[in-house]
Short mmCIF file of C-alpha atoms in Angstrom, two decimals:
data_model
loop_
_atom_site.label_atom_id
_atom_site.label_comp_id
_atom_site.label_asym_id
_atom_site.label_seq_id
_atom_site.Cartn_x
_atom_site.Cartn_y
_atom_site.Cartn_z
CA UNK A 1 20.05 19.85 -20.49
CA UNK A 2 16.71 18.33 -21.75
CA UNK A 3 14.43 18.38 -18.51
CA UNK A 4 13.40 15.48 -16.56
CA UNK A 5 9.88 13.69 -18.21
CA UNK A 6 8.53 12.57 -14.65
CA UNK A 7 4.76 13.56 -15.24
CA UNK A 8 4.51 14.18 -19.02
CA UNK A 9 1.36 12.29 -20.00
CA UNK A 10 2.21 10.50 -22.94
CA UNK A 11 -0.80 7.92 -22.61
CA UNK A 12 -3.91 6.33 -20.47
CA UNK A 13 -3.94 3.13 -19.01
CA UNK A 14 -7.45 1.16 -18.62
CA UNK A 15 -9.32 -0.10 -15.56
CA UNK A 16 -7.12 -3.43 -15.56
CA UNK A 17 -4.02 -1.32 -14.30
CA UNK A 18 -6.56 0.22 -11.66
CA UNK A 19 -7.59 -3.17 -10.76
CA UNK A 20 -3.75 -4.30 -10.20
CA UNK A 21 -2.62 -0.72 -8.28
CA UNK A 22 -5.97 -0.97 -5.95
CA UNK A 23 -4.84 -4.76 -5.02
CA UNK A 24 -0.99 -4.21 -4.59
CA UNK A 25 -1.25 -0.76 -2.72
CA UNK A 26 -3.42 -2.51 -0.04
CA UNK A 27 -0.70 -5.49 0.11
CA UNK A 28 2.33 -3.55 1.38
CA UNK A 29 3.79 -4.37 4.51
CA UNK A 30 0.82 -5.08 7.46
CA UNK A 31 -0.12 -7.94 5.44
CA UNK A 32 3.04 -9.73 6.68
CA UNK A 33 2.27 -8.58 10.24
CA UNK A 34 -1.11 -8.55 10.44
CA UNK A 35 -1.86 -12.16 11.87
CA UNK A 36 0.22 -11.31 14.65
CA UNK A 37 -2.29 -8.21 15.64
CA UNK A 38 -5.60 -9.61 15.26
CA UNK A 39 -4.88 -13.14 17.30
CA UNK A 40 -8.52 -13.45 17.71
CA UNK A 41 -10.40 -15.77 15.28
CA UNK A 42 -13.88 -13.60 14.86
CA UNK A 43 -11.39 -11.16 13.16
CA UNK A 44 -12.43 -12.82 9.79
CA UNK A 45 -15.64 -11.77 9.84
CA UNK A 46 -14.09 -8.28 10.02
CA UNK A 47 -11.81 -8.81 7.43
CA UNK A 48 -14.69 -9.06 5.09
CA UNK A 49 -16.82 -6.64 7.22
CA UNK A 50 -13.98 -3.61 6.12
CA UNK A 51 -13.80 -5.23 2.85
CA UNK A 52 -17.68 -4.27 2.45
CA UNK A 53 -17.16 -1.15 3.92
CA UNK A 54 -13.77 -0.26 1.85
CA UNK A 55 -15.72 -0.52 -1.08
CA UNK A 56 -17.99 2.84 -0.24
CA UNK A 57 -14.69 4.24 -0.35
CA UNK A 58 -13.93 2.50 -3.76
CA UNK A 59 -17.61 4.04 -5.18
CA UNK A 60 -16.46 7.46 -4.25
CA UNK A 61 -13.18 6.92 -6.10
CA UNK A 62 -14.86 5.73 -9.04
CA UNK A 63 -16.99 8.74 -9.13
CA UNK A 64 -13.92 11.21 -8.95
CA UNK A 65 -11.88 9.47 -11.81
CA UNK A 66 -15.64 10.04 -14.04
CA UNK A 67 -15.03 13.57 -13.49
CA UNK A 68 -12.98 16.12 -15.90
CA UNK A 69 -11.48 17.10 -12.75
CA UNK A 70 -9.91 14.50 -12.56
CA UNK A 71 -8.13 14.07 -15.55
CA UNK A 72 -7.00 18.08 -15.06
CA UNK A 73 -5.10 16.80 -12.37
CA UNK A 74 -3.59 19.58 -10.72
CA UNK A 75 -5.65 22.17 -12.13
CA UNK A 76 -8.91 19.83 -11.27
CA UNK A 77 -7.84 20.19 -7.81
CA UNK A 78 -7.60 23.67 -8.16
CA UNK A 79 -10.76 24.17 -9.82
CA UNK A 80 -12.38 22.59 -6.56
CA UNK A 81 -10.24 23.63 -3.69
CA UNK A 82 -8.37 26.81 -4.74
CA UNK A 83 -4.86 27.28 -5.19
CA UNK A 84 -4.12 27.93 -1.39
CA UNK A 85 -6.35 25.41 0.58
CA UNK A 86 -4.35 22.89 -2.62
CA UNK A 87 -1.36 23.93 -1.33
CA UNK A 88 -2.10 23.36 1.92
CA UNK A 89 -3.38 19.91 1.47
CA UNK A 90 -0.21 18.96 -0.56
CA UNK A 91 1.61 20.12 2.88
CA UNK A 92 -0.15 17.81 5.02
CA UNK A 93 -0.19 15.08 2.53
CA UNK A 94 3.47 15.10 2.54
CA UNK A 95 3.89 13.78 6.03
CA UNK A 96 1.11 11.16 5.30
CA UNK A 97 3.41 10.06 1.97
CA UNK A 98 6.49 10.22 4.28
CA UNK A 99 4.72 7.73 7.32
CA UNK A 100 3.46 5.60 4.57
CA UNK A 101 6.58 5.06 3.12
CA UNK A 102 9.35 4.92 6.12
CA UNK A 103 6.85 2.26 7.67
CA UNK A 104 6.85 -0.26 4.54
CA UNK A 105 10.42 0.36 3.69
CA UNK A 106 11.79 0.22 6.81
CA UNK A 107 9.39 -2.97 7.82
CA UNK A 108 10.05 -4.57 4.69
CA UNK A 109 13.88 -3.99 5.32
CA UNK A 110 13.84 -5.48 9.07
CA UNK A 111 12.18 -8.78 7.63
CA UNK A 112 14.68 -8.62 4.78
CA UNK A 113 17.42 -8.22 7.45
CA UNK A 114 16.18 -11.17 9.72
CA UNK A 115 15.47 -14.00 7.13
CA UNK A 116 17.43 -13.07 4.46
CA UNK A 117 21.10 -10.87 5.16
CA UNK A 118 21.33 -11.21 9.20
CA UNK A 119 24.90 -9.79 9.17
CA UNK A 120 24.05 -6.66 6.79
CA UNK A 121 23.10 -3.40 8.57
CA UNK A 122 19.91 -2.49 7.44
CA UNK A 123 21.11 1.00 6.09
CA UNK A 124 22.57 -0.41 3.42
CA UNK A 125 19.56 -2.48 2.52
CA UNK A 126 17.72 1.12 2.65
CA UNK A 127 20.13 2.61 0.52
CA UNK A 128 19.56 -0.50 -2.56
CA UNK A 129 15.63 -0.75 -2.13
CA UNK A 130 15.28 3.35 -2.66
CA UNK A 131 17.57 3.19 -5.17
CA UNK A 132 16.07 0.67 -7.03
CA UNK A 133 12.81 2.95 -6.61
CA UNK A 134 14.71 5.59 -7.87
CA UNK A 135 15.92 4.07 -10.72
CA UNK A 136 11.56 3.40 -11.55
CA UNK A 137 10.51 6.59 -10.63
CA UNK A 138 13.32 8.11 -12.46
CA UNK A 139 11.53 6.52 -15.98
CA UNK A 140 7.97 8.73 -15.25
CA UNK A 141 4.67 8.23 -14.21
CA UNK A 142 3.87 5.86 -16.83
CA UNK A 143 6.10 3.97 -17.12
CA UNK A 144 6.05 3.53 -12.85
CA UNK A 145 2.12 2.69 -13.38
CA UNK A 146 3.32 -0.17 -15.87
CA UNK A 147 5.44 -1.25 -13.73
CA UNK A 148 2.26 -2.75 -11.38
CA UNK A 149 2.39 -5.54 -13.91
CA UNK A 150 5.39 -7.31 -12.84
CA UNK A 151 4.77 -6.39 -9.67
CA UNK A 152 1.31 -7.95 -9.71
CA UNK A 153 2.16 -11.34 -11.59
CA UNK A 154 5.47 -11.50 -9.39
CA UNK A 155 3.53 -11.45 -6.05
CA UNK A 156 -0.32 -12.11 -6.48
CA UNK A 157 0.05 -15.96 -6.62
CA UNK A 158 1.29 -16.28 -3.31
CA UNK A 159 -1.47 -16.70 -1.18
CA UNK A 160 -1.91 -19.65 -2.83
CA UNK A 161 0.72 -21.50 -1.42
CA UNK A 162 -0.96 -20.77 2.35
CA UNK A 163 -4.00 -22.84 0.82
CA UNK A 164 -1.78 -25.97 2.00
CA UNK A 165 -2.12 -25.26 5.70
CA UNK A 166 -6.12 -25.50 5.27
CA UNK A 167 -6.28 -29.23 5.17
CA UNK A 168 -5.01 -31.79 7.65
CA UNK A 169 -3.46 -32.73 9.69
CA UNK A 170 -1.94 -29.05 10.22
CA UNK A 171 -5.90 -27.55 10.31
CA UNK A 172 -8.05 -28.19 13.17
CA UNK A 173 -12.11 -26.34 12.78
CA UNK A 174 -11.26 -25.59 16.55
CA UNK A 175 -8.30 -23.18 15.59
CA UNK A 176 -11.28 -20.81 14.02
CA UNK A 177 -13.06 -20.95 17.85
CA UNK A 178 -15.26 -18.59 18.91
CA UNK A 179 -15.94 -17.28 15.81
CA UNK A 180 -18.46 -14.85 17.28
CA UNK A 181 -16.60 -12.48 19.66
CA UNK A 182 -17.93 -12.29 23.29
CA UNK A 183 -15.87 -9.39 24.19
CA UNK A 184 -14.29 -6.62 22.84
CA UNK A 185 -11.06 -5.77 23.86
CA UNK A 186 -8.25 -3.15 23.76
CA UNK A 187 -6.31 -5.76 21.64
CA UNK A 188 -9.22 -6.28 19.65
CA UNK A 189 -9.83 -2.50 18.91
CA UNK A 190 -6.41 -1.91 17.79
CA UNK A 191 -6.79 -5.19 15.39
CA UNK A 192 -9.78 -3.24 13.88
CA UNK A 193 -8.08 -0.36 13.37
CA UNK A 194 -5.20 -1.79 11.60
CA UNK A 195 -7.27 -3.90 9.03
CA UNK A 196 -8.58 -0.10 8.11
CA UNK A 197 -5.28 0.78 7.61
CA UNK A 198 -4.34 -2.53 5.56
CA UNK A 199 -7.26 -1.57 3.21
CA UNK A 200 -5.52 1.99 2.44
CA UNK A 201 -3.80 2.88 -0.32
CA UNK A 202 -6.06 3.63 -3.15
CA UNK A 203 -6.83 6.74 -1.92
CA UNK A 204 -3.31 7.46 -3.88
CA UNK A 205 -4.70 7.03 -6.93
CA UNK A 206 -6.85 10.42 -6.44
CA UNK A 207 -3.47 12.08 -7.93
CA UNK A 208 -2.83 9.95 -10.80
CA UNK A 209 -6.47 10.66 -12.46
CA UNK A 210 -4.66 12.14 -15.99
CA UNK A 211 -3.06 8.68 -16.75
CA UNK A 212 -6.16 6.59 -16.45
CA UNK A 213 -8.58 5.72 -18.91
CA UNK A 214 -12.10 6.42 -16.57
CA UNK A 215 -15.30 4.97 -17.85
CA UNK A 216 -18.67 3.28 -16.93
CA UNK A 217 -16.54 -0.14 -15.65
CA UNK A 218 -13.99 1.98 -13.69
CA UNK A 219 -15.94 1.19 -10.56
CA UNK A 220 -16.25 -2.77 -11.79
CA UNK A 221 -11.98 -3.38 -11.49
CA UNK A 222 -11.42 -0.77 -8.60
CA UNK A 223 -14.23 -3.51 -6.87
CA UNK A 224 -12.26 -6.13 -8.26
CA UNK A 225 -8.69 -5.20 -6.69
CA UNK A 226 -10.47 -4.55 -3.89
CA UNK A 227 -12.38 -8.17 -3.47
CA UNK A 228 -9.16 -9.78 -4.46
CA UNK A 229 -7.07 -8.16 -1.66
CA UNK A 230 -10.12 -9.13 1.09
CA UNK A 231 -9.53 -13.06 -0.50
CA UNK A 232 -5.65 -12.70 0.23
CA UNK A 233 -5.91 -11.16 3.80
CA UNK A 234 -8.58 -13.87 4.83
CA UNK A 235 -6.32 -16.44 3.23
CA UNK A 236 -3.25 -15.24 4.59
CA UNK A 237 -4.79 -15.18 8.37
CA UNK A 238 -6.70 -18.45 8.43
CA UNK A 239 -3.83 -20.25 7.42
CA UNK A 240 -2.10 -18.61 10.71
CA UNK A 241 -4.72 -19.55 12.71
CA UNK A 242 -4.62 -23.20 11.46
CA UNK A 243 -0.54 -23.19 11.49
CA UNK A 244 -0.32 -21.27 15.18
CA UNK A 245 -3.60 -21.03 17.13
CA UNK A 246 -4.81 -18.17 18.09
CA UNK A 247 -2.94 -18.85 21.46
CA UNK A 248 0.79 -19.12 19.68
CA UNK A 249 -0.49 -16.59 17.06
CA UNK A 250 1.22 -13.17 18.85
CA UNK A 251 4.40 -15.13 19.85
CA UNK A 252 6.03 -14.68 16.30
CA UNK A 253 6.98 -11.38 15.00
CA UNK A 254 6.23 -11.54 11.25
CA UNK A 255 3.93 -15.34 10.96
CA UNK A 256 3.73 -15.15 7.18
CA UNK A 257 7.12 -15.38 6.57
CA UNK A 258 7.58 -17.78 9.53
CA UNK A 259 4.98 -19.97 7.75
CA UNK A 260 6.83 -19.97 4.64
CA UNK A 261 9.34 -21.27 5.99
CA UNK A 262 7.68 -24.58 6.36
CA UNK A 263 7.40 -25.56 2.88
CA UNK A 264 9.73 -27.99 1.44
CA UNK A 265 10.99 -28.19 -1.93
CA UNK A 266 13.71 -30.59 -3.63
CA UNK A 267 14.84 -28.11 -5.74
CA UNK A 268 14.15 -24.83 -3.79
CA UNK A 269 15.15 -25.24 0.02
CA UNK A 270 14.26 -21.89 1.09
CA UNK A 271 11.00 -20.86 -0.37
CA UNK A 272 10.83 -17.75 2.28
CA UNK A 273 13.55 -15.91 0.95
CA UNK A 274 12.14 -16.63 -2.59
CA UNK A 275 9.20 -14.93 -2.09
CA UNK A 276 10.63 -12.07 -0.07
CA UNK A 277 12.78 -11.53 -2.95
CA UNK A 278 9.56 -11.52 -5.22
CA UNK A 279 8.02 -9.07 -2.34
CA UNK A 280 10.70 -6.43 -3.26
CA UNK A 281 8.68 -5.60 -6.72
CA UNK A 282 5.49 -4.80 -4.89
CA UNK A 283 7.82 -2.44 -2.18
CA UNK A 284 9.79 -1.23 -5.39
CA UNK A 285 6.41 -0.25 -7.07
CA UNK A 286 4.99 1.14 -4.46
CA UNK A 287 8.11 2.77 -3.28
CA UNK A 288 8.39 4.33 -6.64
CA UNK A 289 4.37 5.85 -6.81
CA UNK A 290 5.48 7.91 -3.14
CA UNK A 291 8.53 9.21 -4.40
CA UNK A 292 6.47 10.73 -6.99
CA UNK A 293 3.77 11.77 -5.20
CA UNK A 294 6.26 13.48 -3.01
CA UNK A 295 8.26 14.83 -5.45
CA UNK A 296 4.78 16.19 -6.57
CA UNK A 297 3.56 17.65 -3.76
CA UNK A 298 6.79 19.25 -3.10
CA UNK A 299 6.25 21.40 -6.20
CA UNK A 300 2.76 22.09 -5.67
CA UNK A 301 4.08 23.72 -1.92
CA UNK A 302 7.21 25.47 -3.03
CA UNK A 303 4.71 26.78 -6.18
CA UNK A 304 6.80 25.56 -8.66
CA UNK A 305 4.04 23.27 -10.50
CA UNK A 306 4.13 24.64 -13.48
CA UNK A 307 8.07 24.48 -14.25
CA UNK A 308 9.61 21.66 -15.65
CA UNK A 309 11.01 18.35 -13.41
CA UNK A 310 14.46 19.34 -12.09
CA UNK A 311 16.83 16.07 -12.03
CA UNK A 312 18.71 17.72 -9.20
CA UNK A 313 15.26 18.37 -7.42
CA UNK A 314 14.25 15.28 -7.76
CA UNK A 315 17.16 13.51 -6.89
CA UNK A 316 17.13 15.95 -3.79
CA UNK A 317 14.30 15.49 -2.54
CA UNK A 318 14.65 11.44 -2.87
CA UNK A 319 17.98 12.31 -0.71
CA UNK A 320 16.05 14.25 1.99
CA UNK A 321 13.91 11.09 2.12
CA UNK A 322 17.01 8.85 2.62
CA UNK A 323 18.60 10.66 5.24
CA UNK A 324 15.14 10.69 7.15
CA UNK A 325 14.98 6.90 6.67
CA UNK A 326 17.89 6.43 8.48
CA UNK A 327 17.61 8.44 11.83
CA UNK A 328 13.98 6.84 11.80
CA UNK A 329 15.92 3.80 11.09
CA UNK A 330 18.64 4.60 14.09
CA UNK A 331 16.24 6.96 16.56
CA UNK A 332 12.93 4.88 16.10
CA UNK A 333 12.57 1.70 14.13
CA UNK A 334 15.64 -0.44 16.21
CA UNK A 335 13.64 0.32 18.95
CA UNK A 336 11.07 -1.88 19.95
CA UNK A 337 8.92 0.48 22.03
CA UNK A 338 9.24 3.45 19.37
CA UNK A 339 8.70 0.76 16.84
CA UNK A 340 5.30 0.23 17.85
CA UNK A 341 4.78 4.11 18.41
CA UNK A 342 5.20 4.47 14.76
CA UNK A 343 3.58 1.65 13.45
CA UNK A 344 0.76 2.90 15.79
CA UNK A 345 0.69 6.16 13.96
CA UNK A 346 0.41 4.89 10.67
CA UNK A 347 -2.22 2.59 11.61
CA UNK A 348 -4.11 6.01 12.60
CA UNK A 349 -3.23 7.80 9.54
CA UNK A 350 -3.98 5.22 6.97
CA UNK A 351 -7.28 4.72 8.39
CA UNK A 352 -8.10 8.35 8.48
CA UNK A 353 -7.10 8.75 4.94
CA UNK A 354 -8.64 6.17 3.42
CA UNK A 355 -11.60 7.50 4.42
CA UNK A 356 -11.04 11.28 4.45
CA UNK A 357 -9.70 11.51 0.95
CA UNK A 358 -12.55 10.35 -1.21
CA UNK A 359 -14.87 11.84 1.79
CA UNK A 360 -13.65 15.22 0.69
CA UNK A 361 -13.24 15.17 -2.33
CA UNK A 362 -17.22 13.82 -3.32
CA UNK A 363 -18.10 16.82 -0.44
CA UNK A 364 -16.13 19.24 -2.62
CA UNK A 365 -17.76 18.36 -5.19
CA UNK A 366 -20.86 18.59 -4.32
CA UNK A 367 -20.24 21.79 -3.01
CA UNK A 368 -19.15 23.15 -6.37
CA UNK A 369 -22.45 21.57 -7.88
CA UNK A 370 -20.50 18.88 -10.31
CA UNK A 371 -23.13 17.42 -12.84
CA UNK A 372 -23.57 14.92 -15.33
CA UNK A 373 -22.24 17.51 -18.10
CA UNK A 374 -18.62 17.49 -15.86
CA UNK A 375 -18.22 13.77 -16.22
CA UNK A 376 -16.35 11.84 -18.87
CA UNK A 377 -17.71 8.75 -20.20
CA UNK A 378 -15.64 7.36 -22.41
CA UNK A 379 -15.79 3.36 -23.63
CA UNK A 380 -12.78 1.47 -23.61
#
């Protein structure tokens, strides 16, 4: 039986895929919560405040995908860490894949459940969303990276619709008040801490160096992804602020999709469950991307890199995943206290590695004295 082509490298995709991956790995599933957190108005300005400072992490990216390290992939890892501290870091980042993906799957799946199929049990809806990631993942790297396209063009425009709530007689300039905190609170902290985590995500990428194209502008459409996800979360939370108030803002579980709800259409009645269904390519996509990366890193710890992509492995390890989803799903998720455990532990570990990640890896190199003569450069 002809062995499963999940990470041949057949070719390299250019700085415009970057650009799209950067943008929809950053809106996963906190963007349709996220209004709900912050509640306080000032938290624009640190919207765009984490935007800046999310794009020090988006230089050090760029500078990693310049390097022939990089496109070695595993072996570039290797080269800078060692075979057993890269084994060891494929061990940890296996439970940050696993927390990354239960919380946007099984998020994604309780808003699904609400607004959409209130009389399906959610593990069904489980089972059809990671199969359909399955079925992408199942077609390779590549072809998963491609994917971001219909992803991107099925979801991107979206924000625009929220553009509505920004004139009158819905907006009121006094829904944005005080726009310069006074105070700092324990709400406000965590509200900080989980735009960090809404900004993670790119710090993916890192593994998928051998399938893109790096060059001089790599750093010009990582910036661009990046800009156009800080647009979409300011959008998305000023029009909450001028739909709820910041004193009705925390009332409502998932606000986006609430505020979708609003719009009226004489040919589509339900324009919320139209984009949720749209939604599903971006979960899909990025489902897909941490089956791989898990699948992966699995290899890399049992030391089987090197042999070829096992369909029963794969399918395997995608099954382990399942069965995990669900007693989260059953143990965790239905409950609303353990709910917020978990979401609270993601919030953690997305901020810490978005940052750690490209912190490391820039340390590592300069450790192992990377120069000029270790960079690619190519033009296109």
């Amino acid at each position: 039986m002809e062995a499963l082509q999940l990470f041949n490298k057949n070719e390299t995709y250019n700085g415009f895929y970057i650009m799209l991956m950067v943008n929809r790995l950053q809106l996963l599933y906190f963007f349709l919560i996220m209004p709900r957190y912050l509640i306080h108005p000032f938290m624009i300005w640190v919207i765009i405040l984490v935007g800046l400072l999310s794009q020090l992490n988006i230089l050090l990216l760029s500078r990693w995908f310049l390097t022939r390290f990089s496109s070695d992939g595993y072996n570039g890892f290797v080269q800078l860490f060692g075979k057993k501290l890269v084994r060891f870091l494929s061990l940890v980042g296996l439970f940050f894949i696993l927390l990354k993906l239960f919380v946007i799957m099984l998020g994604f799946t309780e808003i699904v459940q609400i607004f959409m199929f209130p009389a399906t049990d959610s593990n069904w809806l489980i089972f059809f969303i990671l199969l359909t990631c399955l079925y992408v993942a199942w077609k390779g790297v590549g072809k998963t990276i491609r994917f971001v396209i219909i992803s991107f063009f099925c979801t991107f425009w979206m924000f625009l619709f929220f553009v509505f709530f920004f004139f009158p007689p819905i907006a009121h300039l006094s829904d944005l008040y005080p726009i310069v905190p006074m105070e700092l609170t324990r709400d406000s902290w965590k509200g900080i801490l989980l735009i960090l985590s809404s900004f993670s995500g790119p710090e993916f990428l890192v593994f998928l160096g051998p399938w893109f194209k790096a060059n001089n502008r790599t750093f010009r459409y990582l910036s661009y992804g990046n800009a156009l996800t800080v647009i979409e979360y300011v959008t998305f939370y000023m029009a909450s602020l001028f739909y709820f108030g910041s004193n009705y803002l925390s009332k409502t579980p998932f606000p986006i999709v609430t505020m979708a709800r609003y719009f009226q259409n004489p040919v589509i009645e339900r324009i919320d469950m139209v984009m949720l269904a749209l939604e599903l390519f971006n979960i899909v996509f990025a489902g897909s991307i941490f089956l791989l990366l898990f699948y992966g890193a699995s290899k890399i710890v049992n030391e089987k890199v090197y042999k070829p992509s096992s369909r029963i492995g794969f399918i395997f390890s995608v099954f382990i995943i399942f069965i995990g989803m669900l007693l989260v799903n059953e143990w965790i998720w239905k409950s609303d206290e353990k709910q917020v455990v978990l979401l609270n532990l993601q919030i953690i570990a997305g901020s810490l590695s978005y940052f750690a990640v490209p912190i490391i890896i820039i340390v590592a190199m300069k450790v192992k004295g990377v120069h000029k003569d270790d960079t690619t450069k190519e033009d296109g």
